mmCIF file of C-alpha atoms in Angstrom:
data_model
loop_
_atom_site.group_PDB
_atom_site.id
_atom_site.type_symbol
_atom_site.label_atom_id
_atom_site.label_comp_id
_atom_site.label_asym_id
_atom_site.label_seq_id
_atom_site.Cartn_x
_atom_site.Cartn_y
_atom_site.Cartn_z
ATOM 1 C CA MET A 24 109.542 85.385 104.314
ATOM 2 C CA LYS A 25 109.828 88.961 105.553
ATOM 3 C CA ARG A 26 111.886 89.934 102.519
ATOM 4 C CA PHE A 27 109.216 88.512 100.224
ATOM 5 C CA TRP A 28 106.573 90.714 101.839
ATOM 6 C CA ILE A 29 108.839 93.757 101.682
ATOM 7 C CA VAL A 30 109.425 93.240 97.963
ATOM 8 C CA ALA A 31 105.724 92.585 97.371
ATOM 9 C CA LEU A 32 104.722 95.755 99.238
ATOM 10 C CA CYS A 33 107.302 97.795 97.317
ATOM 11 C CA MET A 34 105.915 96.510 94.026
ATOM 12 C CA ALA A 35 102.372 97.314 95.154
ATOM 13 C CA LEU A 36 103.462 100.833 96.066
ATOM 14 C CA VAL A 37 105.032 101.325 92.646
ATOM 15 C CA LEU A 38 101.859 100.063 90.980
ATOM 16 C CA CYS A 39 99.716 102.421 93.075
ATOM 17 C CA LEU A 40 101.915 105.351 92.176
ATOM 18 C CA ALA A 41 101.845 104.294 88.539
ATOM 19 C CA ALA A 42 98.036 104.276 88.587
ATOM 20 C CA CYS A 43 98.032 107.966 89.436
ATOM 21 C CA SER A 44 100.833 108.957 87.070
ATOM 22 C CA GLU A 45 100.230 111.081 84.022
ATOM 23 C CA SER A 46 101.674 108.683 81.452
ATOM 24 C CA ALA A 47 101.880 104.944 80.990
ATOM 25 C CA ALA A 48 105.499 105.276 79.852
ATOM 26 C CA GLU A 49 106.510 106.531 83.311
ATOM 27 C CA ALA A 50 104.857 103.512 84.931
ATOM 28 C CA GLU A 51 106.583 101.066 82.567
ATOM 29 C CA THR A 52 109.944 102.712 83.208
ATOM 30 C CA ALA A 53 109.451 102.435 86.965
ATOM 31 C CA LEU A 54 108.604 98.727 86.716
ATOM 32 C CA GLU A 55 111.532 97.996 84.388
ATOM 33 C CA THR A 56 114.045 99.565 86.773
ATOM 34 C CA MET A 57 113.006 97.291 89.640
ATOM 35 C CA ALA A 58 115.274 94.269 89.856
ATOM 36 C CA PRO A 59 114.089 91.087 91.569
ATOM 37 C CA VAL A 60 115.780 90.376 94.877
ATOM 38 C CA THR A 61 117.034 86.826 95.346
ATOM 39 C CA PRO A 62 118.567 86.178 98.759
ATOM 40 C CA SER A 63 121.589 83.906 99.055
ATOM 41 C CA PRO A 64 121.220 80.579 100.906
ATOM 42 C CA GLU A 65 123.162 82.058 103.828
ATOM 43 C CA GLU A 66 120.754 84.987 104.061
ATOM 44 C CA VAL A 67 117.775 82.614 103.976
ATOM 45 C CA GLN A 68 119.222 80.522 106.799
ATOM 46 C CA MET A 69 120.088 83.594 108.877
ATOM 47 C CA ALA A 70 116.585 84.981 108.372
ATOM 48 C CA SER A 71 114.932 81.706 109.409
ATOM 49 C CA GLU A 72 117.141 81.502 112.507
ATOM 50 C CA SER A 73 116.296 85.089 113.495
ATOM 51 C CA ASP A 74 112.579 84.371 112.914
ATOM 52 C CA ALA A 75 112.830 81.332 115.203
ATOM 53 C CA GLN A 76 114.581 83.391 117.903
ATOM 54 C CA ALA A 77 111.984 86.141 117.630
ATOM 55 C CA ALA A 78 109.169 83.591 117.979
ATOM 56 C CA GLU A 79 110.769 82.253 121.150
ATOM 57 C CA GLN A 80 111.100 85.739 122.634
ATOM 58 C CA GLU A 81 107.551 86.932 121.875
ATOM 59 C CA PRO A 82 105.382 87.039 124.982
ATOM 60 C CA GLU A 83 102.091 85.243 124.854
ATOM 61 C CA ALA A 84 99.018 87.400 124.323
ATOM 62 C CA SER A 85 97.316 88.363 127.539
ATOM 63 C CA ALA A 86 93.582 88.427 128.093
ATOM 64 C CA THR A 87 93.552 92.215 127.778
ATOM 65 C CA ASP A 88 95.149 92.033 124.315
ATOM 66 C CA ALA A 89 92.449 89.669 123.107
ATOM 67 C CA ALA A 90 89.628 91.888 124.382
ATOM 68 C CA TRP A 91 89.696 94.666 121.768
ATOM 69 C CA ASP A 92 86.984 97.295 122.028
ATOM 70 C CA ASP A 93 85.591 97.557 118.489
ATOM 71 C CA THR A 94 82.808 100.035 119.302
ATOM 72 C CA ASP A 95 84.366 102.976 117.411
ATOM 73 C CA TYR A 96 85.365 100.735 114.493
ATOM 74 C CA LEU A 97 81.805 99.441 114.081
ATOM 75 C CA ALA A 98 80.392 102.963 114.437
ATOM 76 C CA ALA A 99 82.803 104.173 111.735
ATOM 77 C CA GLN A 100 81.692 101.352 109.427
ATOM 78 C CA ALA A 101 78.102 102.430 109.957
ATOM 79 C CA CYS A 102 79.094 105.904 108.669
ATOM 80 C CA ILE A 103 80.210 104.660 105.222
ATOM 81 C CA GLY A 104 78.455 106.847 102.648
ATOM 82 C CA LEU A 105 77.832 109.627 105.169
ATOM 83 C CA THR A 106 79.700 112.909 105.592
ATOM 84 C CA VAL A 107 82.789 113.257 107.770
ATOM 85 C CA GLU A 108 80.910 115.595 110.080
ATOM 86 C CA GLU A 109 78.492 112.754 110.843
ATOM 87 C CA LEU A 110 81.482 110.464 111.480
ATOM 88 C CA TYR A 111 82.949 113.025 113.903
ATOM 89 C CA ASP A 112 79.602 113.198 115.719
ATOM 90 C CA GLU A 113 79.699 109.410 116.178
ATOM 91 C CA ILE A 114 83.334 108.724 117.145
ATOM 92 C CA GLY A 115 85.105 112.082 117.452
ATOM 93 C CA GLU A 116 88.031 113.703 115.639
ATOM 94 C CA PRO A 117 90.902 111.529 114.321
ATOM 95 C CA GLU A 118 94.385 111.525 115.842
ATOM 96 C CA SER A 119 95.809 112.611 112.484
ATOM 97 C CA ALA A 120 94.826 112.923 108.819
ATOM 98 C CA GLN A 121 96.550 112.809 105.427
ATOM 99 C CA TYR A 122 95.253 113.962 102.048
ATOM 100 C CA ALA A 123 96.459 113.482 98.457
ATOM 101 C CA ALA A 124 95.044 114.042 94.981
ATOM 102 C CA SER A 125 92.351 111.495 94.210
ATOM 103 C CA CYS A 126 92.908 108.825 91.598
ATOM 104 C CA GLU A 127 89.180 108.199 91.263
ATOM 105 C CA GLU A 128 87.622 111.646 91.047
ATOM 106 C CA GLU A 129 88.796 114.775 89.312
ATOM 107 C CA ASP A 130 89.173 117.881 91.504
ATOM 108 C CA ALA A 131 88.973 115.779 94.690
ATOM 109 C CA GLU A 132 91.305 114.521 97.410
ATOM 110 C CA ASP A 133 91.557 111.093 99.006
ATOM 111 C CA GLY A 134 91.850 111.312 102.761
ATOM 112 C CA MET A 135 92.996 108.936 105.476
ATOM 113 C CA LEU A 136 91.753 109.714 108.988
ATOM 114 C CA PHE A 137 93.799 107.794 111.559
ATOM 115 C CA TYR A 138 92.284 106.527 114.816
ATOM 116 C CA ASP A 139 93.837 104.146 117.397
ATOM 117 C CA ASP A 140 93.222 100.783 115.708
ATOM 118 C CA PHE A 141 91.796 101.709 112.305
ATOM 119 C CA TYR A 142 91.726 104.377 109.646
ATOM 120 C CA VAL A 143 88.920 105.851 107.583
ATOM 121 C CA TRP A 144 89.262 106.475 103.851
ATOM 122 C CA THR A 145 87.401 109.556 102.599
ATOM 123 C CA VAL A 146 86.986 111.521 99.380
ATOM 124 C CA ARG A 147 86.897 115.312 99.802
ATOM 125 C CA THR A 148 85.484 117.648 97.149
ATOM 126 C CA ALA A 149 84.841 121.382 97.289
ATOM 127 C CA GLU A 150 81.312 120.704 98.572
ATOM 128 C CA GLU A 151 81.738 117.834 101.067
ATOM 129 C CA GLU A 152 83.858 114.989 102.397
ATOM 130 C CA ILE A 153 82.335 111.496 102.259
ATOM 131 C CA VAL A 154 83.389 108.359 104.173
ATOM 132 C CA HIS A 155 84.203 105.588 101.668
ATOM 133 C CA ASP A 156 85.627 102.767 103.779
ATOM 134 C CA VAL A 157 87.124 101.763 107.123
ATOM 135 C CA TYR A 158 90.250 99.594 107.497
ATOM 136 C CA LEU A 159 91.846 97.904 110.516
ATOM 137 C CA MET A 160 95.526 98.597 111.182
ATOM 138 C CA ASP A 161 97.923 95.839 112.140
#
């Protein structure tokens, strides 16, 4: 099951990169070069056995794990559509940030501001940076 998700995530990554590429031919070439991965029956059995062992070894969730403080997450959601400065006033600076050329807007950058349990997606132009969405991290 883990291999399925790995392959699915790799395909999604290729599709995301293809969406921002300059030509459709590059995207088609990237998809054509990907070969499907079919595990052998032995690999499937070994994976299921290791999954079963991992499930046995996982500790049960404690009461402190279940009690997640979502105050900052909810405050960040309330800042959707506002500027990043207003977000910083509400919940403070992020632990880290990443920026890349935007696929949606010309002459803009998409940003990801990482906090403890979530990240904030922004779009930064020459004039301002706007909060577009907030996502929980696993």
